[in-house]
Amino acid sequence: MNIVRIVLKELAGMFIDDGSLALLALILIAGITAAVKLLALPPLLGGILLLIGCLAILARSVRRAASRRR
């Protein structure tokens, strides 16, 4: 069982380096999609919010990685 866990962890590591970044991006995408579909948010505004949200998530991830290196 330990080998299976190691293999799965390595496979996930090939695609997802920062789990927090990936999770926050998925939550952001789901939230914006729900807002556009269910709350009738204009798609252009949804796109702008998605861009701003992705930049904020990326900036947070970069700050966290930089603080780990110190």
PDB file of N, CA, C and O in Angstrom, residues 32 36 40-48:
ATOM      1  N   ILE A  32     -17.073  31.808  -9.848  1.00  0.00           N
ATOM      2  CA  ILE A  32     -17.364  32.719 -10.958  1.00  0.00           C
ATOM      3  C   ILE A  32     -18.364  32.077 -11.916  1.00  0.00           C
ATOM      4  O   ILE A  32     -19.296  32.743 -12.384  1.00  0.00           O
ATOM      5  N   VAL A  36     -22.029  33.633 -12.813  1.00  0.00           N
ATOM      6  CA  VAL A  36     -22.449  33.959 -14.178  1.00  0.00           C
ATOM      7  C   VAL A  36     -23.718  33.198 -14.546  1.00  0.00           C
ATOM      8  O   VAL A  36     -24.654  33.771 -15.116  1.00  0.00           O
ATOM      9  N   ALA A  40     -26.815  35.654 -12.956  1.00  0.00           N
ATOM     10  CA  ALA A  40     -26.881  36.472 -14.170  1.00  0.00           C
ATOM     11  C   ALA A  40     -25.816  37.574 -14.171  1.00  0.00           C
ATOM     12  O   ALA A  40     -26.055  38.683 -14.631  1.00  0.00           O
ATOM     13  N   LEU A  41     -24.643  37.241 -13.646  1.00  0.00           N
ATOM     14  CA  LEU A  41     -23.515  38.167 -13.715  1.00  0.00           C
ATOM     15  C   LEU A  41     -23.075  38.266 -15.173  1.00  0.00           C
ATOM     16  O   LEU A  41     -22.952  37.238 -15.851  1.00  0.00           O
ATOM     17  N   PRO A  42     -22.861  39.465 -15.679  1.00  0.00           N
ATOM     18  CA  PRO A  42     -22.419  39.574 -17.079  1.00  0.00           C
ATOM     19  C   PRO A  42     -21.099  38.817 -17.298  1.00  0.00           C
ATOM     20  O   PRO A  42     -20.179  38.918 -16.470  1.00  0.00           O
ATOM     21  N   PRO A  43     -21.017  38.062 -18.388  1.00  0.00           N
ATOM     22  CA  PRO A  43     -19.807  37.263 -18.635  1.00  0.00           C
ATOM     23  C   PRO A  43     -18.522  38.088 -18.688  1.00  0.00           C
ATOM     24  O   PRO A  43     -17.482  37.630 -18.238  1.00  0.00           O
ATOM     25  N   LEU A  44     -18.598  39.297 -19.207  1.00  0.00           N
ATOM     26  CA  LEU A  44     -17.396  40.137 -19.257  1.00  0.00           C
ATOM     27  C   LEU A  44     -16.924  40.483 -17.843  1.00  0.00           C
ATOM     28  O   LEU A  44     -15.731  40.408 -17.551  1.00  0.00           O
ATOM     29  N   LEU A  45     -17.849  40.800 -16.971  1.00  0.00           N
ATOM     30  CA  LEU A  45     -17.495  41.079 -15.583  1.00  0.00           C
ATOM     31  C   LEU A  45     -16.968  39.808 -14.909  1.00  0.00           C
ATOM     32  O   LEU A  45     -16.011  39.869 -14.132  1.00  0.00           O
ATOM     33  N   GLY A  46     -17.553  38.664 -15.238  1.00  0.00           N
ATOM     34  CA  GLY A  46     -17.047  37.396 -14.709  1.00  0.00           C
ATOM     35  C   GLY A  46     -15.621  37.137 -15.147  1.00  0.00           C
ATOM     36  O   GLY A  46     -14.789  36.678 -14.359  1.00  0.00           O
ATOM     37  N   GLY A  47     -15.324  37.443 -16.395  1.00  0.00           N
ATOM     38  CA  GLY A  47     -13.966  37.278 -16.904  1.00  0.00           C
ATOM     39  C   GLY A  47     -12.979  38.193 -16.205  1.00  0.00           C
ATOM     40  O   GLY A  47     -11.857  37.797 -15.880  1.00  0.00           O
ATOM     41  N   ILE A  48     -13.395  39.430 -15.963  1.00  0.00           N
ATOM     42  CA  ILE A  48     -12.528  40.380 -15.264  1.00  0.00           C
ATOM     43  C   ILE A  48     -12.276  39.910 -13.836  1.00  0.00           C
ATOM     44  O   ILE A  48     -11.138  39.940 -13.348  1.00  0.00           O
TER      45      ILE A  48
END
